[in-house]
Coordinates of C-alpha atoms in Angstrom, one line a residue:
M64 CA -0.3 0.1 -0.1
T65 CA 1.6 3.8 -1.2
T66 CA 1.6 5.5 1.9
I67 CA 0.0 9.0 1.3
T68 CA 0.2 12.7 3.6
R69 CA -2.0 15.7 3.3
F70 CA -1.6 18.9 4.6
A71 CA -5.1 20.5 4.1
P72 CA -5.5 24.4 5.2
S73 CA -8.0 26.5 5.3
P74 CA -7.5 29.4 3.2
T75 CA -8.5 32.4 5.6
G76 CA -5.2 33.4 6.8
M77 CA -1.6 33.1 6.2
L78 CA 0.2 30.0 6.3
H79 CA 1.6 30.4 9.2
I80 CA 4.5 28.3 11.4
G81 CA 2.4 25.9 13.1
G82 CA 1.0 24.8 9.3
A83 CA 4.7 24.4 7.9
R84 CA 5.6 22.7 10.2
T85 CA 2.3 20.0 10.0
A86 CA 2.9 20.5 6.7
L87 CA 7.0 19.2 6.5
F88 CA 6.4 16.1 9.1
N89 CA 3.4 14.4 6.2
Y90 CA 6.2 15.8 3.5
L91 CA 9.1 13.8 5.3
F92 CA 6.2 10.8 6.3
A93 CA 6.1 10.0 2.9
R94 CA 8.8 11.1 1.5
R95 CA 11.2 8.6 4.1
N96 CA 8.7 5.6 3.4
Q97 CA 8.0 6.6 -0.9
G98 CA 4.7 7.5 -1.0
K99 CA 2.7 11.5 -2.0
F100 CA 2.3 13.9 -0.4
L101 CA -1.0 16.2 -1.1
L102 CA -2.3 19.6 -0.2
R103 CA -6.2 19.7 0.4
I104 CA -7.4 23.5 -0.1
E105 CA -10.6 23.5 2.3
D106 CA -12.1 26.8 1.0
T107 CA -15.7 25.4 2.0
D108 CA -16.2 28.5 4.2
K109 CA -16.7 31.7 1.1
A110 CA -16.9 33.9 3.9
R111 CA -14.3 33.7 5.5
S112 CA -12.0 32.2 2.5
T113 CA -9.6 34.4 0.3
Q114 CA -7.9 34.1 -3.5
E115 CA -5.2 35.4 -1.9
A116 CA -4.7 33.6 1.1
V117 CA -5.1 30.8 -1.1
D118 CA -1.6 32.7 -3.2
A119 CA 0.1 32.5 0.3
I120 CA -0.1 29.4 1.3
L121 CA 1.2 28.3 -2.2
D122 CA 3.8 30.7 -1.8
G123 CA 4.6 30.0 1.2
M124 CA 5.0 26.4 0.1
S125 CA 6.6 26.5 -2.4
W126 CA 9.6 28.5 -1.1
L127 CA 9.3 25.8 1.9
G128 CA 10.3 23.5 -1.1
L129 CA 7.2 21.5 0.6
D130 CA 5.2 20.6 -3.0
A131 CA 3.3 17.9 -3.3
D132 CA 3.3 15.4 -6.2
E133 CA -0.1 16.0 -7.9
A134 CA -2.6 19.6 -8.3
P135 CA -4.3 20.7 -5.6
V136 CA -7.3 20.4 -4.0
F137 CA -10.3 22.1 -3.8
Q138 CA -12.7 21.3 -0.8
S139 CA -15.2 23.2 -2.4
A140 CA -15.3 21.3 -5.7
Q141 CA -15.7 18.0 -4.3
A142 CA -19.5 19.3 -3.2
E143 CA -21.2 17.1 -5.2
R144 CA -19.4 13.8 -3.7
H145 CA -20.0 15.1 -0.4
V146 CA -24.2 15.2 -0.5
E147 CA -23.4 12.3 -2.7
C148 CA -21.7 10.1 0.6
A149 CA -24.0 11.8 2.9
E150 CA -27.1 10.3 0.8
A151 CA -25.3 7.1 0.9
M152 CA -25.6 7.4 4.5
I153 CA -29.4 7.7 4.8
A154 CA -29.9 4.9 2.6
N155 CA -27.8 2.2 5.1
G156 CA -29.8 3.3 7.4
R157 CA -26.4 5.2 9.6
A158 CA -27.5 9.1 8.5
F159 CA -31.1 10.7 8.8
R160 CA -33.0 14.2 8.0
C161 CA -33.3 15.6 11.4
Y162 CA -36.0 18.4 11.8
A163 CA -34.6 19.8 14.6
T164 CA -34.0 24.3 14.1
P165 CA -31.4 26.1 15.2
E166 CA -33.4 28.2 17.6
E167 CA -34.7 24.5 19.0
L168 CA -31.6 24.0 19.9
Q169 CA -30.6 27.1 21.1
A170 CA -33.5 27.1 23.0
R171 CA -32.3 23.5 25.0
R172 CA -28.9 25.0 25.7
D173 CA -30.4 27.7 26.9
E174 CA -33.0 26.0 29.4
G175 CA -30.1 23.5 30.2
E176 CA -27.7 26.8 31.3
A177 CA -30.6 27.4 33.3
A178 CA -30.6 25.0 35.9
R179 CA -27.1 24.4 35.8
A180 CA -27.0 28.2 37.0
A181 CA -29.9 27.7 39.2
A182 CA -28.6 24.8 41.2
K183 CA -25.6 26.6 42.5
Q184 CA -28.0 29.9 43.6
D185 CA -28.5 30.1 47.4
G186 CA -31.2 28.3 49.5
V187 CA -31.8 25.5 47.2
S188 CA -32.5 22.0 49.0
E189 CA -30.1 18.9 48.0
A190 CA -32.6 17.3 46.3
D191 CA -33.4 20.2 44.2
R192 CA -30.0 20.6 43.4
Q193 CA -29.7 17.7 42.0
T194 CA -32.7 17.8 39.8
L195 CA -31.6 20.7 38.5
L196 CA -27.8 18.9 38.0
R197 CA -29.7 16.3 36.7
K198 CA -31.7 18.7 34.1
A199 CA -28.8 20.6 33.2
E200 CA -27.1 17.2 32.3
E201 CA -29.4 15.5 30.2
L202 CA -30.4 19.2 27.9
L203 CA -26.8 20.5 27.9
A204 CA -25.3 16.1 27.1
P205 CA -23.9 15.3 23.4
F206 CA -27.3 15.8 21.0
R207 CA -29.2 13.4 20.5
S208 CA -32.1 13.3 17.6
P209 CA -35.6 12.6 17.9
W210 CA -35.7 12.2 14.5
R211 CA -32.2 9.3 14.8
D212 CA -34.7 6.8 14.3
G213 CA -37.4 7.6 12.5
G214 CA -40.4 9.8 12.4
D215 CA -43.0 11.9 10.4
A216 CA -42.1 15.7 9.0
P217 CA -43.3 19.0 11.3
A218 CA -44.9 20.1 7.8
P219 CA -43.9 18.4 4.4
D220 CA -42.1 22.1 3.3
A221 CA -40.0 21.5 6.8
P222 CA -36.5 22.3 6.3
Y223 CA -34.0 19.9 7.6
T224 CA -30.5 18.6 7.9
I225 CA -28.9 14.8 7.4
R226 CA -27.5 13.8 10.8
L227 CA -25.0 10.3 11.1
R228 CA -26.6 8.5 13.8
A229 CA -23.6 8.5 16.7
P230 CA -23.2 5.5 18.3
D231 CA -24.6 4.8 21.4
D232 CA -22.6 2.6 23.2
G233 CA -18.9 1.2 23.9
Q234 CA -15.8 3.3 23.1
I235 CA -14.7 4.9 20.2
I236 CA -10.4 3.7 20.2
V237 CA -7.6 6.0 17.9
Q238 CA -3.7 4.1 18.4
D239 CA -3.1 7.2 17.3
G240 CA 0.8 7.4 16.7
I241 CA 2.1 10.5 19.0
Q242 CA -0.5 10.2 22.0
G243 CA -0.7 6.5 22.3
E244 CA -4.1 4.8 22.9
V245 CA -7.1 7.6 23.2
K246 CA -10.6 6.8 23.8
V247 CA -14.0 8.4 24.7
A248 CA -17.6 6.5 25.0
A249 CA -19.1 6.4 22.4
R250 CA -22.2 8.6 23.9
E251 CA -19.9 11.9 24.3
I252 CA -20.1 12.6 20.0
D253 CA -23.8 13.8 18.8
D254 CA -25.0 13.1 16.3
L255 CA -23.8 15.9 14.1
I256 CA -24.0 17.2 11.2
L257 CA -23.0 16.4 7.9
L258 CA -25.4 18.9 5.3
R259 CA -26.8 22.1 6.7
A260 CA -30.1 22.6 5.7
D261 CA -29.3 24.2 2.6
G262 CA -27.7 21.3 1.9
S263 CA -24.3 22.8 2.2
P264 CA -21.2 19.9 3.2
T265 CA -20.0 20.0 6.8
Y266 CA -16.5 20.4 8.0
M267 CA -16.0 16.8 9.7
L268 CA -18.1 15.2 6.0
A269 CA -16.0 17.1 4.2
V270 CA -13.1 15.7 5.3
V271 CA -13.3 12.8 5.5
V272 CA -14.2 12.4 2.4
D273 CA -11.7 14.5 0.5
D274 CA -9.2 12.1 2.6
H275 CA -11.1 8.7 1.6
D276 CA -11.2 9.7 -2.1
M277 CA -7.6 10.9 -2.2
G278 CA -6.3 7.9 -0.7
V279 CA -4.8 9.3 2.0
T280 CA -3.1 6.7 4.7
H281 CA -1.5 8.9 7.7
V282 CA -3.5 11.7 9.0
I283 CA -0.4 13.7 10.7
R284 CA -2.5 16.8 12.0
G285 CA -2.7 19.8 15.2
D286 CA -3.7 18.2 18.5
D287 CA -6.5 21.0 18.5
H288 CA -8.0 18.4 15.9
L289 CA -7.6 15.2 18.4
R290 CA -11.3 15.8 19.5
N291 CA -12.6 15.8 15.8
T292 CA -11.1 12.2 15.0
F293 CA -13.8 10.7 17.8
R294 CA -16.4 12.9 15.7
Q295 CA -14.6 11.7 11.8
I296 CA -14.6 7.5 12.4
P297 CA -17.8 6.8 12.8
I298 CA -18.8 8.9 9.2
Y299 CA -15.7 6.4 8.0
Q300 CA -17.2 2.9 9.5
A301 CA -20.7 4.6 8.7
M302 CA -19.5 4.0 4.6
D303 CA -17.8 1.3 5.7
W304 CA -13.8 2.7 5.2
G305 CA -11.0 1.7 6.0
V306 CA -10.0 4.4 8.7
P307 CA -6.6 6.1 8.4
H308 CA -4.2 5.7 10.7
F309 CA -3.4 9.4 13.1
S310 CA -0.8 11.4 14.6
H311 CA -1.6 13.8 16.4
V312 CA 1.2 16.5 16.8
P313 CA 1.3 18.7 20.1
M314 CA 1.0 22.3 19.3
I315 CA 3.9 25.4 19.4
H316 CA 4.4 27.3 22.7
G317 CA 5.8 30.8 23.0
D318 CA 8.8 30.9 24.9
D319 CA 7.4 31.9 27.4
G320 CA 4.8 28.4 27.9
A321 CA 1.7 30.4 26.9
K322 CA 0.1 29.3 23.6
L323 CA 1.4 31.2 20.9
S324 CA 0.3 34.2 19.4
K325 CA 2.1 37.7 17.8
R326 CA 3.6 38.8 21.5
H327 CA 6.1 35.7 20.7
G328 CA 7.6 36.9 17.2
A329 CA 6.3 36.8 13.3
L330 CA 3.7 34.0 12.9
S331 CA 3.3 33.6 9.4
T332 CA 5.7 32.2 7.1
T333 CA 6.3 34.3 4.9
A334 CA 6.8 36.8 7.2
Y335 CA 10.3 34.5 8.9
R336 CA 11.3 34.5 4.7
D337 CA 10.7 39.1 5.0
M338 CA 12.9 39.3 7.8
G339 CA 15.7 37.2 6.1
Y340 CA 16.0 33.7 7.2
L341 CA 16.5 31.0 4.9
P342 CA 14.1 28.6 4.1
E343 CA 16.1 25.7 4.5
A344 CA 16.6 27.1 8.2
L345 CA 13.1 27.7 9.5
N346 CA 12.7 24.1 7.7
S347 CA 15.7 22.9 10.1
Y348 CA 13.9 24.3 13.0
L349 CA 10.4 24.1 12.7
L350 CA 11.6 20.3 12.3
R351 CA 13.6 20.3 15.7
L352 CA 10.7 21.8 17.4
G353 CA 8.8 17.9 19.2
W354 CA 11.4 16.2 16.2
S355 CA 14.6 15.1 17.8
H356 CA 17.7 12.3 16.0
G357 CA 19.4 11.6 18.2
D358 CA 22.3 15.1 19.2
E359 CA 21.9 16.0 15.3
E360 CA 20.4 19.8 15.1
I361 CA 20.4 20.7 11.5
F362 CA 19.1 18.5 8.6
T363 CA 18.0 19.6 4.8
L364 CA 14.7 18.4 3.6
E365 CA 16.7 15.9 2.1
S366 CA 18.5 14.3 5.1
A367 CA 14.9 15.2 6.9
A368 CA 13.9 11.9 4.9
K369 CA 16.0 9.4 5.2
V370 CA 15.3 9.2 9.0
F371 CA 12.2 11.5 9.7
S372 CA 9.5 8.9 12.2
I373 CA 6.7 9.9 13.9
E374 CA 7.7 7.5 16.8
A375 CA 9.9 10.4 17.7
I376 CA 7.9 13.9 18.0
N377 CA 6.8 14.7 21.5
R378 CA 4.4 14.8 23.2
S379 CA 4.7 17.9 24.4
P380 CA 4.3 21.3 22.7
A381 CA 7.1 22.6 21.7
R382 CA 8.7 26.2 22.2
L383 CA 9.1 28.6 20.2
D384 CA 12.8 30.2 20.6
L385 CA 13.5 33.5 17.6
A386 CA 17.7 33.2 19.5
K387 CA 17.6 29.5 18.3
L388 CA 16.0 29.8 15.2
N389 CA 19.2 32.7 14.8
D390 CA 21.8 29.9 16.0
V391 CA 20.7 27.5 12.7
N392 CA 20.2 30.6 10.0
A393 CA 23.6 31.5 10.6
H394 CA 24.8 28.2 9.6
F395 CA 22.4 27.5 7.0
I396 CA 23.8 31.2 6.1
R397 CA 27.6 30.0 6.0
A398 CA 27.0 26.7 4.1
C399 CA 25.0 29.3 0.9
D400 CA 26.5 29.4 -2.4
D401 CA 28.1 32.1 -2.7
A402 CA 26.1 33.3 -6.3
R403 CA 22.9 32.1 -4.8
L404 CA 23.4 34.0 -1.4
L405 CA 24.4 37.0 -2.9
G406 CA 20.6 36.9 -5.4
L407 CA 19.6 36.8 -2.1
L408 CA 21.7 39.6 -0.4
K409 CA 21.1 42.1 -3.2
P410 CA 17.6 43.9 -2.8
W411 CA 18.8 43.7 1.4
L412 CA 22.1 45.6 0.0
E413 CA 19.7 48.3 -1.7
E414 CA 17.4 48.7 0.7
A415 CA 20.9 49.5 3.4
M416 CA 22.6 51.9 0.6
G417 CA 19.0 53.7 0.4
E418 CA 19.2 53.3 -3.9
P419 CA 20.4 51.1 -6.6
L420 CA 23.0 48.1 -6.6
D421 CA 26.5 49.8 -9.3
D422 CA 28.9 47.2 -10.3
T423 CA 31.6 48.6 -8.3
I424 CA 29.4 47.7 -5.2
I425 CA 28.6 44.0 -6.3
E426 CA 31.5 43.3 -7.4
R427 CA 33.3 44.3 -4.0
V428 CA 30.8 42.3 -2.5
T429 CA 31.2 39.5 -4.5
V430 CA 35.0 39.4 -3.4
A431 CA 34.1 39.9 -0.5
L432 CA 31.1 37.3 1.2
P433 CA 33.0 33.7 1.3
S434 CA 34.9 36.0 3.9
M435 CA 32.2 37.8 5.8
K436 CA 29.3 34.9 5.8
D437 CA 29.8 35.1 9.8
R438 CA 29.0 37.7 10.2
G439 CA 24.9 38.1 10.8
A440 CA 22.5 35.7 11.6
T441 CA 20.0 37.5 9.0
L442 CA 20.5 38.4 5.4
P443 CA 19.4 42.0 6.3
E444 CA 21.8 41.2 9.6
L445 CA 24.3 40.4 6.8
A446 CA 23.9 42.9 4.2
E447 CA 24.4 45.7 7.3
A448 CA 28.0 44.1 7.9
F449 CA 29.4 45.1 4.3
R450 CA 28.4 48.9 4.9
F451 CA 31.9 49.8 4.8
L452 CA 31.5 48.8 1.3
W453 CA 30.7 51.7 0.0
S454 CA 30.9 54.1 3.1
A455 CA 33.6 55.7 4.4
N456 CA 30.9 56.2 7.6
T457 CA 32.9 60.3 7.3
D458 CA 29.9 62.0 8.3
N459 CA 29.3 59.5 11.3
L460 CA 33.0 59.0 13.1
N461 CA 32.7 58.0 16.2
K462 CA 35.1 58.7 19.0
K463 CA 37.1 55.5 18.5
A464 CA 38.2 56.7 15.3
R465 CA 38.0 60.4 16.4
K466 CA 40.7 60.3 17.9
A467 CA 42.1 57.5 16.4
L468 CA 42.7 60.0 12.9
S469 CA 44.9 62.6 15.5
G470 CA 47.6 63.3 16.8
D471 CA 50.7 61.4 16.1
S472 CA 48.3 58.5 14.7
L473 CA 47.2 60.7 11.9
E474 CA 51.2 61.6 11.2
R475 CA 51.8 57.5 11.0
L476 CA 48.7 57.4 8.0
S477 CA 50.4 59.4 6.0
D478 CA 53.8 58.1 6.3
L479 CA 52.2 54.3 6.3
R480 CA 49.7 56.2 2.8
Q481 CA 53.0 55.7 0.4
A482 CA 54.0 52.2 1.8
I483 CA 50.4 51.0 0.9
A484 CA 50.4 53.3 -2.2
N485 CA 53.8 51.3 -3.6
V486 CA 52.7 47.5 -3.5
E487 CA 52.7 45.8 -7.3
E488 CA 49.7 43.2 -6.5
W489 CA 47.2 44.9 -4.9
R490 CA 46.2 41.5 -2.9
D491 CA 46.0 41.3 0.6
T492 CA 48.4 38.8 1.9
A493 CA 51.1 41.5 -0.3
L494 CA 48.5 44.2 1.8
Q495 CA 49.3 42.6 4.8
Q496 CA 53.5 42.3 4.8
A497 CA 53.0 46.0 3.8
L498 CA 52.0 46.3 7.4
Q499 CA 54.5 44.6 9.1
S500 CA 57.2 45.7 7.7
Y501 CA 56.4 49.4 7.8
C502 CA 56.0 48.5 11.2
A503 CA 58.5 46.9 11.8
D504 CA 61.0 49.5 9.8
N505 CA 59.5 52.0 12.1
E506 CA 59.6 50.1 15.4
L507 CA 55.9 50.4 15.9
S508 CA 53.2 47.2 17.0
F509 CA 50.4 47.1 14.9
G510 CA 48.2 48.5 18.1
Q511 CA 49.5 51.7 16.3
V512 CA 49.7 51.7 13.1
G513 CA 46.2 49.5 12.1
P514 CA 43.6 52.0 14.3
P515 CA 44.9 55.4 12.1
V516 CA 44.3 53.0 8.8
R517 CA 41.5 51.2 10.6
A518 CA 39.3 54.3 11.4
A519 CA 40.8 56.7 8.0
L520 CA 38.8 53.1 6.2
T521 CA 35.4 52.6 7.8
G522 CA 35.0 55.1 10.2
G523 CA 34.7 53.1 13.0
L524 CA 32.2 50.7 10.7
P525 CA 32.7 47.2 12.1
A526 CA 35.1 45.1 9.3
P527 CA 37.2 42.6 8.9
D528 CA 41.1 42.7 9.5
L529 CA 42.7 45.5 7.3
A530 CA 44.7 43.9 4.7
P531 CA 41.0 41.8 3.5
V532 CA 39.8 45.3 3.9
M533 CA 42.5 47.1 1.9
E534 CA 41.9 44.4 -1.6
W535 CA 38.0 44.9 -1.1
L536 CA 37.9 48.2 -1.8
G537 CA 40.8 48.3 -4.2
R538 CA 43.5 51.1 -4.9
N539 CA 41.8 53.6 -5.2
E540 CA 39.2 53.5 -3.2
T541 CA 41.3 52.8 -0.5
L542 CA 44.4 55.4 -1.2
S543 CA 41.0 57.9 -1.1
R544 CA 39.3 57.1 1.9
I545 CA 43.2 57.3 3.6
D546 CA 43.8 60.5 1.1
F547 CA 40.2 62.4 2.6
H548 CA 40.9 62.5 6.6
L549 CA 45.3 63.7 5.4
A550 CA 43.1 66.6 3.2
R551 CA 40.6 67.1 5.8
T552 CA 44.2 67.9 8.6
D553 CA 45.6 70.3 6.4
M554 CA 42.7 72.0 5.7
Q555 CA 41.7 72.2 9.4
S556 CA 45.6 73.1 10.3
E557 CA 45.6 76.1 7.8

């Protein structure tokens, strides 16, 4: 039997990281078992579903590289099939027409709540209290329709829903791949609606029919759906279909252990892209949120697909840790192909510069990139680390840089400028040798020579060693930046 998993988001908003992790788990389980990974867009809620959300889901999935093996299935397009299955359950006696109106059901709930509230009042005898609590329990219990065993319609044209005839006795048992054996009493499940009064299918019916028709063998989803599973299994049984294997993944919490919310950080998957994270980094981080394989911390989709197992998913909620995500992203930035990384950096470099990149800056960044990859945990942070390549920061010298460009240090800078200018091959090794020779010839330490050069070249901006910086800037730019400060000093002395 071919293993088939699915990710089934509702297009009522962006693809959040919890959904992205669920998609990732489904993708990896299918790959591990040489199966299929499918995508279903559950768009039956027409009032809230939007094309924008559909596009955002597809965009997020594509960015993460979680490509489905077939074209997406849109649940709304299967409505006739859902109706067909509901009618089949009526025919086999496992579903029925129910004429209870929403108003009647609400009145039943209201009466139950009123009885429960009355039981809590002061002055009520214990006998009356127990009577009220029994009444409340009966009225608020899972709904069993008076039409479940047949009966005439209250009027020829009375509206009706189609409900599943819920099991009366025994237990509904789920052998969950993560939670273990979980069970509820059958009486806790109501006669759930399959078709609404307007003939439209409900989520519960649509999910079961679609999973069956798509051949889904393993349902891996958030544990907020666990309660739904106990309501969906009777639908499988009513249709005499095999029940897929269920695994319910614990939710992601914030770093404080509370349910994840906006205050814990960005929630949309593409928001992380917009913050400068790499897709492979987010995949690797999400994978380790609740799943482990020995002591390994870093995974690619390919490496994870070889070892992923449902049994290794933790039963406890995982905690979002953006500092850890930064560490993982920094790893993948360092491992990233130079040409690809340059392409990813270009928009961030332009944003940092405030203008389009020219060929000179692109050339400088290209040469410097292999040595600069460890200077940022995110793309914007890394782009900012290149600022010294286009700015000498002359208008914003910090205190340390101003001190380095004064007194004896400035005089040494003038002499050192000549030594640098005479370097024939403008390479970091030759430049480093020139700096060392100057220090040796003048009996100076590098600590006396380096600061004024660095201040002239970067104006106090963070930068690596001087020799590579000079090579990346090029001969003309290096000498020009030094000359600027020497000329400014000359003007001030006049």
